[in-house]
PDB file of C-alpha atoms in Angstrom:
ATOM      1  CA  MET A  25     106.119  44.881 160.183  1.00  0.00           C
ATOM      2  CA  SER A  26     105.501  46.096 156.595  1.00  0.00           C
ATOM      3  CA  GLN A  27     102.630  44.610 154.639  1.00  0.00           C
ATOM      4  CA  ARG A  28     105.125  43.055 152.106  1.00  0.00           C
ATOM      5  CA  ARG A  29     107.211  41.411 154.871  1.00  0.00           C
ATOM      6  CA  GLU A  30     104.052  40.183 156.630  1.00  0.00           C
ATOM      7  CA  ARG A  31     102.781  38.714 153.300  1.00  0.00           C
ATOM      8  CA  ASN A  32     106.134  36.960 152.727  1.00  0.00           C
ATOM      9  CA  TRP A  33     106.135  35.598 156.257  1.00  0.00           C
ATOM     10  CA  VAL A  34     102.526  34.335 155.811  1.00  0.00           C
ATOM     11  CA  PHE A  35     103.427  32.769 152.446  1.00  0.00           C
ATOM     12  CA  ASN A  36     106.517  31.073 153.859  1.00  0.00           C
ATOM     13  CA  TRP A  37     104.517  29.788 156.802  1.00  0.00           C
ATOM     14  CA  LEU A  38     101.868  28.273 154.489  1.00  0.00           C
ATOM     15  CA  ILE A  39     104.514  26.588 152.331  1.00  0.00           C
ATOM     16  CA  TYR A  40     106.129  25.213 155.596  1.00  0.00           C
ATOM     17  CA  LEU A  41     102.782  23.733 156.695  1.00  0.00           C
ATOM     18  CA  ALA A  42     101.982  22.293 153.175  1.00  0.00           C
ATOM     19  CA  VAL A  43     105.395  20.553 153.161  1.00  0.00           C
ATOM     20  CA  GLN A  44     104.833  19.191 156.552  1.00  0.00           C
ATOM     21  CA  ILE A  45     101.333  17.834 155.678  1.00  0.00           C
ATOM     22  CA  MET A  46     102.250  16.368 152.273  1.00  0.00           C
ATOM     23  CA  LYS A  47     105.751  14.937 153.245  1.00  0.00           C
ATOM     24  CA  PRO A  48     105.796  11.310 152.091  1.00  0.00           C
ATOM     25  CA  ASN A  49     106.595   8.499 154.489  1.00  0.00           C
ATOM     26  CA  GLN A  50     108.616   6.823 151.783  1.00  0.00           C
ATOM     27  CA  ILE A  51     109.829   7.336 148.208  1.00  0.00           C
ATOM     28  CA  ILE A  52     109.971   4.185 146.049  1.00  0.00           C
ATOM     29  CA  LEU A  53     111.848   4.325 142.714  1.00  0.00           C
ATOM     30  CA  VAL A  54     111.129   1.775 140.029  1.00  0.00           C
ATOM     31  CA  ARG A  55     113.072   1.235 136.774  1.00  0.00           C
ATOM     32  CA  HIS A  56     110.998   0.280 133.742  1.00  0.00           C
ATOM     33  CA  GLY A  57     110.599  -3.462 133.053  1.00  0.00           C
ATOM     34  CA  GLU A  58     112.462  -5.287 130.265  1.00  0.00           C
ATOM     35  CA  SER A  59     112.050  -3.509 126.985  1.00  0.00           C
ATOM     36  CA  GLU A  60     112.249  -4.681 123.381  1.00  0.00           C
ATOM     37  CA  ALA A  61     115.647  -2.922 123.123  1.00  0.00           C
ATOM     38  CA  ASN A  62     116.917  -4.776 126.219  1.00  0.00           C
ATOM     39  CA  VAL A  63     116.324  -8.013 124.331  1.00  0.00           C
ATOM     40  CA  ASP A  64     117.449  -6.858 120.931  1.00  0.00           C
ATOM     41  CA  PRO A  65     119.696  -3.817 120.898  1.00  0.00           C
ATOM     42  CA  VAL A  66     119.047  -3.366 117.147  1.00  0.00           C
ATOM     43  CA  VAL A  67     115.672  -1.938 118.056  1.00  0.00           C
ATOM     44  CA  TYR A  68     117.509   1.255 119.224  1.00  0.00           C
ATOM     45  CA  SER A  69     118.562   1.898 115.539  1.00  0.00           C
ATOM     46  CA  GLN A  70     115.036   1.218 114.195  1.00  0.00           C
ATOM     47  CA  THR A  71     112.739   2.840 116.795  1.00  0.00           C
ATOM     48  CA  PRO A  72     112.947   6.176 118.431  1.00  0.00           C
ATOM     49  CA  ASP A  73     113.990   5.760 122.065  1.00  0.00           C
ATOM     50  CA  HIS A  74     110.753   7.157 123.453  1.00  0.00           C
ATOM     51  CA  LEU A  75     108.577   4.744 121.463  1.00  0.00           C
ATOM     52  CA  ILE A  76     110.161   1.466 122.604  1.00  0.00           C
ATOM     53  CA  HIS A  77     107.678  -0.923 124.154  1.00  0.00           C
ATOM     54  CA  LEU A  78     108.021  -3.377 127.081  1.00  0.00           C
ATOM     55  CA  THR A  79     108.170  -7.060 126.365  1.00  0.00           C
ATOM     56  CA  ALA A  80     105.707  -9.497 127.863  1.00  0.00           C
ATOM     57  CA  ALA A  81     108.324 -10.260 130.469  1.00  0.00           C
ATOM     58  CA  GLY A  82     108.755  -6.546 131.259  1.00  0.00           C
ATOM     59  CA  ARG A  83     105.027  -6.225 131.875  1.00  0.00           C
ATOM     60  CA  ALA A  84     105.074  -9.202 134.163  1.00  0.00           C
ATOM     61  CA  GLN A  85     108.067  -7.683 136.040  1.00  0.00           C
ATOM     62  CA  ALA A  86     106.161  -4.477 136.522  1.00  0.00           C
ATOM     63  CA  ARG A  87     102.965  -6.328 137.810  1.00  0.00           C
ATOM     64  CA  GLU A  88     105.197  -8.195 140.253  1.00  0.00           C
ATOM     65  CA  ALA A  89     106.880  -4.997 141.467  1.00  0.00           C
ATOM     66  CA  GLY A  90     103.385  -3.493 141.791  1.00  0.00           C
ATOM     67  CA  ALA A  91     102.265  -6.324 144.013  1.00  0.00           C
ATOM     68  CA  LYS A  92     105.302  -5.945 146.275  1.00  0.00           C
ATOM     69  CA  ILE A  93     104.858  -2.147 146.487  1.00  0.00           C
ATOM     70  CA  ALA A  94     101.157  -2.578 147.369  1.00  0.00           C
ATOM     71  CA  ALA A  95     102.021  -4.960 150.162  1.00  0.00           C
ATOM     72  CA  GLN A  96     104.557  -2.514 151.445  1.00  0.00           C
ATOM     73  CA  ILE A  97     102.432   0.596 151.430  1.00  0.00           C
ATOM     74  CA  GLY A  98      99.147  -1.035 152.385  1.00  0.00           C
ATOM     75  CA  ALA A  99      96.300   1.501 152.552  1.00  0.00           C
ATOM     76  CA  GLU A 100      98.484   4.645 152.346  1.00  0.00           C
ATOM     77  CA  SER A 101      97.688   7.149 149.656  1.00  0.00           C
ATOM     78  CA  PHE A 102     100.359   7.464 147.018  1.00  0.00           C
ATOM     79  CA  GLY A 103     101.357   9.385 143.930  1.00  0.00           C
ATOM     80  CA  VAL A 104     103.060   8.214 140.751  1.00  0.00           C
ATOM     81  CA  TYR A 105     105.466  10.200 138.630  1.00  0.00           C
ATOM     82  CA  SER A 106     106.588   8.776 135.344  1.00  0.00           C
ATOM     83  CA  SER A 107     108.746   9.746 132.310  1.00  0.00           C
ATOM     84  CA  PRO A 108     106.601  10.172 129.175  1.00  0.00           C
ATOM     85  CA  TYR A 109     108.526   7.419 127.419  1.00  0.00           C
ATOM     86  CA  LEU A 110     106.241   4.671 126.262  1.00  0.00           C
ATOM     87  CA  ARG A 111     108.108   1.862 128.222  1.00  0.00           C
ATOM     88  CA  THR A 112     107.877   3.821 131.478  1.00  0.00           C
ATOM     89  CA  LEU A 113     104.124   4.472 130.895  1.00  0.00           C
ATOM     90  CA  GLU A 114     103.563   0.799 130.171  1.00  0.00           C
ATOM     91  CA  THR A 115     105.451   0.016 133.391  1.00  0.00           C
ATOM     92  CA  LYS A 116     103.350   2.349 135.406  1.00  0.00           C
ATOM     93  CA  ASP A 117     100.190   0.889 133.951  1.00  0.00           C
ATOM     94  CA  SER A 118     101.288  -2.591 134.815  1.00  0.00           C
ATOM     95  CA  LEU A 119     102.410  -1.540 138.251  1.00  0.00           C
ATOM     96  CA  LEU A 120      98.901  -0.301 139.020  1.00  0.00           C
ATOM     97  CA  GLU A 121      97.059  -3.395 137.715  1.00  0.00           C
TER      98      GLU A 121
END
């Protein structure tokens, strides 16, 4: 086997092992909580989409979802991926409270 083929084989094997080790048991998707624009659509014309905040109700929804997710995953380790939009970051922060 040539050195290049051997390197590719080793690399592919390491990627396979990493995927097997890091494979999640579950994937949980969460939509952002109620936003200011959900309550008043005029907000869309006054505020850039990425700067729209959650309402108090939206933060409460996210905290409630976070409690349910915590009960579901228990002590499992987890990762969080979020859009950079303000309402999604506020949702993430409330989920993790």
